[in-house]
Amino acid sequence: MVIALPVVAGVWTLLTLWAESAGSKRSWELGKQASRRKVLIVYDPDPFYNLDEQISRSFGQALADQGMHVRVATAEAAREFKDQPFDLYVFCANTYNWRPDWVVSNFIKKQVVLENKSVVAITLGSGSTEASQKTLEELILKRKGNLLDSRSLWLTRPNDESRGEESNTKVSVSMAYAWGEQIAKRID
């Protein structure tokens, strides 16, 4: 026990630091640039799975299909767009150690002005996301953002019990698209 506990703690710490480090710099434009509605979707790539990218792009595609111009970007890439005016911000945060990832959290704290801006929060995780989702919501509200909606999507826990035969990732991606359509209708 004297040896096992420090080894487990050391491995956990190293995995946490690796998972919490900033990912690559990537971005995509969806929809027509001339659109009057501009959206920025920010996420940090998960080193294990790319559910965050799939969810962000699906949500963004739904908004673009409803006539909005959408920029989907990793937090590293989103720094280039932080001073541009957006009508809607969407933050997609992974859950590590029961909290939203550090990179997205720090982007919200330091890189963007959310006061009176419309915001959607997406919390991803293996299934234990309640504390992470609440923390992400509180961070947005503390920055005086207008939180339109907040939901969790899970990697391993079923997102829709009625679709148990389908891949949970595919279910999550389709749910993100449907949610994006709902948000588009609400803000238009």
XYZ file of C-alpha atoms in Angstrom:
188
model
C 0.000 0.000 0.000
C 2.889 2.347 0.810
C 4.268 1.847 -2.702
C 1.001 1.403 -4.615
C -0.645 4.641 -3.482
C 2.199 6.966 -4.584
C 2.525 5.076 -7.878
C -1.204 5.384 -8.598
C -1.149 9.070 -7.586
C 1.876 9.683 -9.810
C 0.320 7.971 -12.823
C -2.972 9.816 -12.249
C -1.125 13.143 -12.078
C 0.827 12.454 -15.277
C -2.327 11.383 -17.146
C -4.159 14.466 -15.892
C -1.375 16.808 -17.026
C -1.253 15.117 -20.418
C -5.043 15.171 -20.894
C -5.318 18.764 -19.663
C -2.606 20.147 -21.953
C -3.698 22.305 -24.880
C -4.393 20.460 -28.093
C -3.582 21.334 -31.668
C -4.559 24.520 -33.461
C -7.432 23.727 -35.869
C -10.549 25.506 -37.086
C -13.333 25.160 -39.629
C -15.785 27.613 -41.167
C -19.332 26.429 -41.727
C -22.118 28.309 -43.477
C -22.020 31.536 -45.418
C -19.581 34.205 -44.314
C -22.070 36.924 -45.268
C -24.611 35.669 -42.737
C -25.762 38.240 -40.196
C -25.504 35.676 -37.358
C -21.952 34.761 -36.286
C -21.122 31.852 -33.970
C -17.897 30.725 -32.309
C -17.686 27.143 -31.033
C -14.649 26.424 -28.854
C -13.368 23.053 -27.656
C -10.047 21.497 -26.672
C -9.233 18.191 -28.382
C -9.348 15.206 -26.106
C -6.166 13.098 -26.477
C -8.108 9.846 -26.104
C -11.253 10.343 -28.219
C -12.425 13.022 -30.626
C -16.016 13.161 -29.411
C -15.587 16.866 -28.621
C -14.648 17.646 -32.219
C -17.512 15.553 -33.590
C -20.046 17.166 -31.243
C -18.761 20.687 -31.960
C -18.828 20.203 -35.714
C -22.276 18.574 -35.674
C -23.738 21.338 -33.494
C -22.056 23.906 -35.741
C -23.346 22.266 -38.917
C -26.895 22.474 -37.585
C -26.438 26.200 -36.947
C -24.898 26.684 -40.409
C -27.770 24.768 -42.004
C -30.077 27.287 -40.346
C -28.265 30.183 -42.068
C -25.561 31.136 -39.557
C -21.842 31.598 -40.126
C -20.045 29.287 -37.719
C -16.415 29.082 -36.720
C -15.550 25.806 -34.956
C -12.115 26.090 -33.364
C -9.873 24.491 -30.836
C -9.084 26.837 -27.960
C -5.589 27.345 -29.377
C -7.020 28.453 -32.744
C -9.904 30.427 -31.207
C -7.463 32.955 -29.731
C -7.185 34.396 -33.249
C -10.932 35.117 -33.301
C -11.442 36.281 -29.711
C -11.764 39.951 -30.679
C -14.271 39.363 -33.468
C -17.946 39.991 -32.678
C -20.036 36.837 -32.300
C -23.756 36.548 -31.607
C -23.403 33.160 -29.959
C -20.600 31.365 -28.152
C -20.659 27.604 -27.667
C -18.177 26.022 -25.269
C -17.641 22.274 -25.428
C -15.650 21.118 -22.396
C -14.359 17.666 -21.581
C -14.654 16.388 -18.032
C -11.446 15.447 -16.241
C -11.424 14.792 -12.500
C -15.078 15.905 -12.265
C -14.378 19.395 -13.650
C -14.396 21.003 -17.115
C -11.036 20.881 -18.875
C -8.531 23.566 -17.992
C -7.981 24.816 -21.544
C -11.633 25.662 -22.261
C -12.096 27.019 -18.728
C -9.062 29.297 -19.097
C -10.243 30.444 -22.519
C -13.545 31.517 -20.961
C -11.757 33.241 -18.059
C -9.032 35.033 -20.002
C -9.632 35.145 -23.745
C -13.194 36.252 -24.344
C -15.657 38.873 -23.107
C -18.999 37.193 -22.484
C -20.899 40.008 -20.829
C -24.457 40.004 -22.232
C -23.490 37.482 -24.930
C -25.549 34.376 -25.647
C -23.754 31.187 -24.615
C -24.401 27.444 -24.856
C -22.454 25.014 -22.673
C -21.735 21.426 -23.702
C -20.135 19.139 -21.149
C -18.649 15.838 -22.299
C -17.527 12.904 -20.223
C -17.669 9.205 -19.612
C -20.852 9.568 -17.611
C -20.038 11.473 -14.428
C -20.480 15.029 -15.669
C -22.914 16.657 -13.227
C -20.266 18.520 -11.185
C -18.364 19.477 -14.339
C -21.492 20.816 -16.026
C -22.393 22.883 -12.964
C -18.865 24.316 -12.767
C -18.914 25.243 -16.466
C -22.309 26.937 -16.087
C -21.107 28.890 -13.027
C -18.002 30.036 -14.897
C -20.099 31.344 -17.798
C -22.497 33.110 -15.450
C -19.612 34.593 -13.462
C -18.338 36.087 -16.727
C -21.862 37.556 -17.150
C -22.740 35.440 -20.174
C -26.397 34.815 -21.016
C -26.541 31.010 -20.642
C -29.161 29.885 -23.182
C -28.792 26.163 -22.555
C -26.466 23.590 -21.054
C -26.367 19.831 -21.524
C -24.108 16.863 -20.986
C -23.309 14.205 -23.528
C -21.537 11.028 -22.551
C -18.993 8.841 -24.211
C -19.757 5.563 -22.458
C -23.066 6.061 -20.689
C -26.101 5.862 -23.019
C -27.357 9.273 -24.139
C -30.641 7.839 -25.386
C -31.838 4.547 -23.916
C -34.205 3.988 -26.859
C -31.246 3.880 -29.277
C -29.238 1.237 -27.426
C -28.277 -0.690 -30.577
C -26.531 2.337 -32.122
C -23.038 3.543 -31.350
C -23.232 6.006 -28.463
C -20.914 8.342 -30.363
C -23.292 8.405 -33.348
C -26.227 8.997 -31.013
C -24.362 11.885 -29.347
C -23.480 13.461 -32.686
C -27.088 13.263 -33.926
C -28.347 14.660 -30.614
C -25.893 17.569 -30.942
C -27.212 18.322 -34.430
C -30.839 18.309 -33.234
C -29.894 20.506 -30.283
C -28.112 22.935 -32.624
C -31.284 23.212 -34.710
C -33.287 24.027 -31.551
C -30.795 26.713 -30.492
C -30.844 28.250 -33.984
C -34.612 28.604 -33.832
C -34.434 30.147 -30.369
C -31.959 32.867 -31.284
C -33.256 33.705 -34.745
